[in-house]
mmCIF file of C-alpha atoms in Angstrom:
data_model
loop_
_atom_site.group_PDB
_atom_site.id
_atom_site.type_symbol
_atom_site.label_atom_id
_atom_site.label_comp_id
_atom_site.label_asym_id
_atom_site.label_seq_id
_atom_site.Cartn_x
_atom_site.Cartn_y
_atom_site.Cartn_z
ATOM 1 C CA UNK X 781 0.806 -33.377 -139.001
ATOM 2 C CA UNK X 782 0.457 -37.174 -138.877
ATOM 3 C CA UNK X 783 1.262 -38.476 -135.347
ATOM 4 C CA UNK X 784 2.464 -41.851 -136.804
ATOM 5 C CA UNK X 785 4.957 -40.014 -138.975
ATOM 6 C CA UNK X 786 6.455 -38.108 -135.979
ATOM 7 C CA UNK X 787 6.794 -41.214 -133.791
ATOM 8 C CA UNK X 788 9.549 -42.955 -135.721
ATOM 9 C CA UNK X 789 12.235 -45.209 -134.329
ATOM 10 C CA UNK X 790 14.537 -42.215 -134.441
ATOM 11 C CA UNK X 791 12.307 -40.257 -132.019
ATOM 12 C CA UNK X 792 11.403 -43.087 -129.700
ATOM 13 C CA UNK X 793 14.290 -42.550 -127.166
ATOM 14 C CA UNK X 794 13.335 -38.852 -126.945
ATOM 15 C CA UNK X 795 9.670 -39.653 -126.347
ATOM 16 C CA UNK X 796 10.584 -42.216 -123.666
ATOM 17 C CA UNK X 797 12.729 -39.582 -121.916
ATOM 18 C CA UNK X 798 10.078 -37.054 -121.988
ATOM 19 C CA UNK X 799 7.517 -39.482 -120.563
ATOM 20 C CA UNK X 800 10.000 -40.395 -117.777
ATOM 21 C CA UNK X 801 10.487 -36.790 -116.816
ATOM 22 C CA UNK X 802 6.670 -36.165 -116.702
ATOM 23 C CA UNK X 803 6.221 -39.324 -114.405
ATOM 24 C CA UNK X 804 8.984 -38.186 -112.072
ATOM 25 C CA UNK X 805 7.510 -34.744 -111.697
ATOM 26 C CA UNK X 806 4.286 -36.229 -110.426
ATOM 27 C CA UNK X 807 6.054 -38.211 -107.608
ATOM 28 C CA UNK X 808 6.326 -35.336 -105.089
ATOM 29 C CA UNK X 809 2.564 -34.870 -105.106
ATOM 30 C CA UNK X 810 2.165 -38.323 -103.616
ATOM 31 C CA UNK X 811 4.637 -37.753 -100.764
ATOM 32 C CA UNK X 812 3.730 -38.823 -97.258
ATOM 33 C CA UNK X 813 3.746 -36.334 -94.305
ATOM 34 C CA UNK X 814 5.961 -37.270 -91.422
ATOM 35 C CA UNK X 815 5.365 -35.862 -87.883
ATOM 36 C CA UNK X 816 7.283 -36.471 -84.706
ATOM 37 C CA UNK X 817 6.089 -35.453 -81.201
ATOM 38 C CA UNK X 818 8.206 -35.816 -78.042
ATOM 39 C CA UNK X 819 6.890 -37.391 -74.929
ATOM 40 C CA UNK X 820 7.732 -35.655 -71.570
ATOM 41 C CA UNK X 821 10.110 -37.779 -69.600
ATOM 42 C CA UNK X 822 11.459 -39.759 -72.542
ATOM 43 C CA UNK X 823 15.185 -40.337 -72.595
ATOM 44 C CA UNK X 824 17.507 -40.828 -75.598
ATOM 45 C CA UNK X 825 21.087 -41.740 -76.176
ATOM 46 C CA UNK X 826 23.098 -40.925 -79.279
ATOM 47 C CA UNK X 827 26.493 -42.501 -80.012
ATOM 48 C CA UNK X 828 28.731 -41.614 -82.966
ATOM 49 C CA UNK X 829 32.259 -42.455 -84.087
ATOM 50 C CA UNK X 830 34.357 -40.370 -86.590
ATOM 51 C CA UNK X 831 37.626 -41.458 -88.098
ATOM 52 C CA UNK X 832 39.670 -38.195 -88.731
ATOM 53 C CA UNK X 833 42.805 -37.781 -90.742
ATOM 54 C CA UNK X 834 44.503 -34.379 -90.223
ATOM 55 C CA UNK X 835 46.772 -32.983 -93.015
ATOM 56 C CA UNK X 836 49.007 -30.019 -92.730
ATOM 57 C CA UNK X 837 50.530 -28.667 -95.980
ATOM 58 C CA UNK X 838 49.140 -31.830 -97.744
ATOM 59 C CA UNK X 839 51.045 -34.138 -95.382
ATOM 60 C CA UNK X 840 49.406 -36.436 -92.942
ATOM 61 C CA UNK X 841 49.993 -34.997 -89.414
ATOM 62 C CA UNK X 842 48.010 -37.502 -87.365
ATOM 63 C CA UNK X 843 44.871 -39.717 -87.377
ATOM 64 C CA UNK X 844 42.291 -39.883 -84.625
ATOM 65 C CA UNK X 845 39.097 -41.675 -83.752
ATOM 66 C CA UNK X 846 36.552 -39.350 -82.147
ATOM 67 C CA UNK X 847 33.773 -40.795 -80.068
ATOM 68 C CA UNK X 848 30.702 -38.677 -79.196
ATOM 69 C CA UNK X 849 28.167 -39.537 -76.530
ATOM 70 C CA UNK X 850 24.972 -37.570 -76.016
ATOM 71 C CA UNK X 851 22.397 -38.454 -73.363
ATOM 72 C CA UNK X 852 19.260 -36.237 -73.313
ATOM 73 C CA UNK X 853 15.781 -36.242 -71.812
ATOM 74 C CA UNK X 854 12.551 -34.374 -72.802
ATOM 75 C CA UNK X 855 11.870 -31.832 -69.921
ATOM 76 C CA UNK X 856 8.955 -29.959 -71.292
ATOM 77 C CA UNK X 857 6.549 -29.868 -74.320
ATOM 78 C CA UNK X 858 4.827 -27.367 -76.517
ATOM 79 C CA UNK X 859 1.279 -27.834 -77.832
ATOM 80 C CA UNK X 860 2.762 -28.712 -81.244
ATOM 81 C CA UNK X 861 4.793 -31.643 -79.955
ATOM 82 C CA UNK X 862 8.128 -29.832 -79.909
ATOM 83 C CA UNK X 863 10.183 -30.555 -76.758
ATOM 84 C CA UNK X 864 12.674 -28.749 -74.492
ATOM 85 C CA UNK X 865 15.549 -31.173 -74.351
ATOM 86 C CA UNK X 866 18.363 -31.320 -71.730
ATOM 87 C CA UNK X 867 21.448 -33.187 -72.583
ATOM 88 C CA UNK X 868 24.920 -34.084 -71.518
ATOM 89 C CA UNK X 869 27.557 -34.147 -74.318
ATOM 90 C CA UNK X 870 30.887 -35.965 -74.158
ATOM 91 C CA UNK X 871 33.611 -36.049 -76.772
ATOM 92 C CA UNK X 872 36.611 -38.328 -76.441
ATOM 93 C CA UNK X 873 39.527 -38.925 -78.873
ATOM 94 C CA UNK X 874 41.981 -41.786 -79.382
ATOM 95 C CA UNK X 875 44.960 -40.883 -81.388
ATOM 96 C CA UNK X 876 46.688 -43.106 -83.954
ATOM 97 C CA UNK X 877 48.456 -45.931 -82.114
ATOM 98 C CA UNK X 878 46.789 -45.205 -78.761
ATOM 99 C CA UNK X 879 44.803 -47.888 -76.891
ATOM 100 C CA UNK X 880 42.446 -45.640 -74.858
ATOM 101 C CA UNK X 881 40.199 -42.740 -75.300
ATOM 102 C CA UNK X 882 40.848 -39.308 -73.732
ATOM 103 C CA UNK X 883 37.976 -37.168 -72.822
ATOM 104 C CA UNK X 884 38.402 -33.815 -74.535
ATOM 105 C CA UNK X 885 35.111 -32.042 -73.835
ATOM 106 C CA UNK X 886 32.195 -32.628 -71.479
ATOM 107 C CA UNK X 887 29.326 -30.200 -71.236
ATOM 108 C CA UNK X 888 25.581 -29.784 -70.573
ATOM 109 C CA UNK X 889 23.057 -28.081 -72.800
ATOM 110 C CA UNK X 890 19.363 -27.293 -73.006
ATOM 111 C CA UNK X 891 17.758 -26.783 -76.365
#
């Protein structure tokens, strides 16, 4: 079979698509490896805010803004860099029309 005869203008888009797929399949082989190691005594803080709309029977019941605060420290380490973390978690909510947050949950955890 003559290759020039197979590669016609009609087949060019198919050939380009096949070449693209082959090139994309080779990308994961070149991925970088990421490693993270904790340092004993390090401290971290995480803040997040969530806007929540609550629906009951497809009708909006209320809206709230949820604010999460997490403060944790690295208490101990394993040889592989994994850490034992101790943290304080606080969740507060502000309901629609409210001007202040109300602390809903406050707890400590080790993980």
